[in-house]
mmCIF file of C-alpha atoms in Angstrom:
data_model
loop_
_atom_site.group_PDB
_atom_site.id
_atom_site.type_symbol
_atom_site.label_atom_id
_atom_site.label_comp_id
_atom_site.label_asym_id
_atom_site.label_seq_id
_atom_site.Cartn_x
_atom_site.Cartn_y
_atom_site.Cartn_z
ATOM 1 C CA UNK A 163 0.000 0.000 0.000
ATOM 2 C CA UNK A 164 1.157 3.474 -0.757
ATOM 3 C CA UNK A 165 -0.249 6.773 0.409
ATOM 4 C CA UNK A 166 -0.753 9.832 -1.737
ATOM 5 C CA UNK A 167 -0.030 13.147 -0.068
ATOM 6 C CA UNK A 168 -0.474 16.720 -1.181
ATOM 7 C CA UNK A 169 -2.843 18.151 -3.749
ATOM 8 C CA UNK A 170 -3.557 16.684 -7.154
ATOM 9 C CA UNK A 171 -1.178 19.215 -8.710
ATOM 10 C CA UNK A 172 1.679 18.260 -6.389
ATOM 11 C CA UNK A 173 0.741 14.768 -5.206
ATOM 12 C CA UNK A 174 3.469 12.457 -3.992
ATOM 13 C CA UNK A 175 3.156 8.720 -3.422
ATOM 14 C CA UNK A 176 4.920 7.421 -0.316
ATOM 15 C CA UNK A 177 5.020 4.133 1.569
ATOM 16 C CA UNK A 178 2.987 3.533 4.710
ATOM 17 C CA UNK A 179 6.347 3.440 6.515
ATOM 18 C CA UNK A 180 7.023 7.020 5.413
ATOM 19 C CA UNK A 181 3.420 8.114 6.034
ATOM 20 C CA UNK A 182 3.567 7.143 9.703
ATOM 21 C CA UNK A 183 6.933 8.828 10.247
ATOM 22 C CA UNK A 184 9.568 6.201 9.439
ATOM 23 C CA UNK A 185 11.779 4.318 11.846
ATOM 24 C CA UNK A 186 11.457 6.832 14.685
ATOM 25 C CA UNK A 187 7.684 6.626 14.709
ATOM 26 C CA UNK A 188 7.775 2.852 14.348
ATOM 27 C CA UNK A 189 10.173 2.561 17.284
ATOM 28 C CA UNK A 190 7.866 4.729 19.412
ATOM 29 C CA UNK A 191 4.908 2.567 18.401
ATOM 30 C CA UNK A 192 6.729 -0.661 19.286
ATOM 31 C CA UNK A 193 7.794 0.738 22.675
ATOM 32 C CA UNK A 194 4.225 1.809 23.476
ATOM 33 C CA UNK A 195 2.814 -1.482 22.193
ATOM 34 C CA UNK A 196 5.128 -3.571 24.362
ATOM 35 C CA UNK A 197 4.304 -1.364 27.351
ATOM 36 C CA UNK A 198 0.632 -2.161 26.821
ATOM 37 C CA UNK A 199 1.322 -5.896 26.431
ATOM 38 C CA UNK A 200 3.433 -6.011 29.582
ATOM 39 C CA UNK A 201 0.754 -4.180 31.581
ATOM 40 C CA UNK A 202 -2.039 -6.457 30.394
ATOM 41 C CA UNK A 203 -2.789 -9.205 32.948
ATOM 42 C CA UNK A 204 -3.596 -11.721 30.200
ATOM 43 C CA UNK A 205 -0.559 -10.947 28.011
ATOM 44 C CA UNK A 206 2.114 -9.796 30.453
ATOM 45 C CA UNK A 207 2.849 -13.355 31.642
ATOM 46 C CA UNK A 208 4.122 -14.193 28.133
ATOM 47 C CA UNK A 209 7.046 -11.872 28.924
ATOM 48 C CA UNK A 210 8.274 -13.048 32.362
ATOM 49 C CA UNK A 211 11.616 -11.277 31.910
ATOM 50 C CA UNK A 212 10.222 -8.205 30.176
ATOM 51 C CA UNK A 213 11.039 -7.226 26.605
ATOM 52 C CA UNK A 214 14.636 -6.538 25.702
ATOM 53 C CA UNK A 215 16.138 -4.291 23.066
ATOM 54 C CA UNK A 216 16.667 -7.206 20.669
ATOM 55 C CA UNK A 217 13.010 -8.243 20.772
ATOM 56 C CA UNK A 218 11.940 -4.630 20.215
ATOM 57 C CA UNK A 219 14.380 -4.279 17.309
ATOM 58 C CA UNK A 220 13.001 -7.461 15.717
ATOM 59 C CA UNK A 221 9.461 -6.091 15.769
ATOM 60 C CA UNK A 222 10.558 -2.700 14.410
ATOM 61 C CA UNK A 223 12.368 -4.495 11.592
ATOM 62 C CA UNK A 224 9.510 -6.872 10.769
ATOM 63 C CA UNK A 225 6.985 -4.041 10.658
ATOM 64 C CA UNK A 226 9.376 -1.706 8.875
ATOM 65 C CA UNK A 227 9.886 -4.189 6.077
ATOM 66 C CA UNK A 228 6.162 -4.976 5.841
ATOM 67 C CA UNK A 229 5.274 -1.273 5.628
ATOM 68 C CA UNK A 230 7.686 -0.500 2.806
ATOM 69 C CA UNK A 231 10.687 0.713 4.769
ATOM 70 C CA UNK A 232 14.326 -0.164 4.153
ATOM 71 C CA UNK A 233 14.545 -2.728 6.970
ATOM 72 C CA UNK A 234 15.037 -6.413 6.242
ATOM 73 C CA UNK A 235 14.168 -8.925 8.969
ATOM 74 C CA UNK A 236 16.800 -11.574 9.533
ATOM 75 C CA UNK A 237 15.753 -12.909 12.935
ATOM 76 C CA UNK A 238 14.284 -16.218 14.021
ATOM 77 C CA UNK A 239 11.399 -17.727 12.130
ATOM 78 C CA UNK A 240 8.211 -16.244 13.596
ATOM 79 C CA UNK A 241 6.498 -19.617 14.022
ATOM 80 C CA UNK A 242 9.575 -21.091 15.699
ATOM 81 C CA UNK A 243 9.860 -18.132 18.065
ATOM 82 C CA UNK A 244 6.248 -18.542 19.224
ATOM 83 C CA UNK A 245 6.062 -22.358 19.252
ATOM 84 C CA UNK A 246 5.049 -23.787 22.596
ATOM 85 C CA UNK A 247 3.972 -20.488 24.130
ATOM 86 C CA UNK A 248 0.287 -21.397 24.179
ATOM 87 C CA UNK A 249 -0.887 -18.232 22.463
ATOM 88 C CA UNK A 250 -4.587 -18.442 21.636
ATOM 89 C CA UNK A 251 -6.737 -16.561 19.156
ATOM 90 C CA UNK A 252 -8.108 -14.562 22.099
ATOM 91 C CA UNK A 253 -4.565 -13.522 23.073
ATOM 92 C CA UNK A 254 -3.842 -12.533 19.485
ATOM 93 C CA UNK A 255 -7.047 -10.481 19.277
ATOM 94 C CA UNK A 256 -6.213 -8.738 22.549
ATOM 95 C CA UNK A 257 -2.739 -7.857 21.258
ATOM 96 C CA UNK A 258 -4.296 -6.527 18.031
ATOM 97 C CA UNK A 259 -6.581 -4.289 20.109
ATOM 98 C CA UNK A 260 -3.521 -2.957 21.937
ATOM 99 C CA UNK A 261 -1.872 -2.290 18.591
ATOM 100 C CA UNK A 262 -4.915 -0.303 17.469
ATOM 101 C CA UNK A 263 -4.799 1.669 20.737
ATOM 102 C CA UNK A 264 -1.089 2.346 20.265
ATOM 103 C CA UNK A 265 -1.531 3.579 16.709
ATOM 104 C CA UNK A 266 -4.542 5.675 17.697
ATOM 105 C CA UNK A 267 -2.580 7.206 20.563
ATOM 106 C CA UNK A 268 0.171 8.165 18.131
ATOM 107 C CA UNK A 269 -2.304 9.836 15.800
ATOM 108 C CA UNK A 270 -2.068 7.318 12.965
ATOM 109 C CA UNK A 271 -5.132 7.699 10.717
ATOM 110 C CA UNK A 272 -7.585 4.809 11.022
ATOM 111 C CA UNK A 273 -7.206 3.658 7.396
ATOM 112 C CA UNK A 274 -3.453 3.242 7.985
ATOM 113 C CA UNK A 275 -4.048 1.535 11.343
ATOM 114 C CA UNK A 276 -6.425 -0.887 9.632
ATOM 115 C CA UNK A 277 -3.763 -1.639 7.032
ATOM 116 C CA UNK A 278 -1.023 -2.159 9.650
ATOM 117 C CA UNK A 279 -3.177 -4.392 11.859
ATOM 118 C CA UNK A 280 -4.181 -6.302 8.715
ATOM 119 C CA UNK A 281 -0.517 -7.034 8.015
ATOM 120 C CA UNK A 282 -0.015 -8.217 11.583
ATOM 121 C CA UNK A 283 -3.171 -10.366 11.292
ATOM 122 C CA UNK A 284 -1.416 -12.264 8.525
ATOM 123 C CA UNK A 285 1.006 -13.537 11.195
ATOM 124 C CA UNK A 286 -1.799 -15.216 13.166
ATOM 125 C CA UNK A 287 -1.055 -18.743 11.864
ATOM 126 C CA UNK A 288 2.576 -18.423 12.931
ATOM 127 C CA UNK A 289 1.887 -16.842 16.328
ATOM 128 C CA UNK A 290 -1.216 -18.689 17.581
ATOM 129 C CA UNK A 291 0.024 -21.981 18.962
ATOM 130 C CA UNK A 292 -2.872 -23.153 21.124
#
C-alpha cells in the first residue's frame, strides 16, 4: 500500500512506513505497544523477563519491512519463536486491540491503522500456537 499526499497538482506517493513517520515513529509505536502488552494481565505473563532491546528491534524491523521501509528482517522464524507459548486466538485479538490503541494514541489515521493491523493479522497462523 502506498499513500498519496499533497494536492492533485503536487501529489506524492509514499510508503505507509514514510506516512507514519519512518523508523522513529515505528520505534515509538513498538515501545508503546510492548508497554501495553506487559501491563495487560492476560498478556504480560508471556514476557516473564520483560522485553529486551533485541526483541523490540526485531518487531521494528519486521513491521518496517512490511510497511515498505528499508529494513530487512533476519531474525528467528516467527512460528519457531512462538512455538510452545500457548498463544490463543483470544490472546492474538487482545494484542491486536492494543496495537490499534497504540496507533490511535500516536495519531495514525484509522485507514493506515487498519492496514497495519491487517498485516499483523497475517502472522496469526505463525503466532497462535494453542
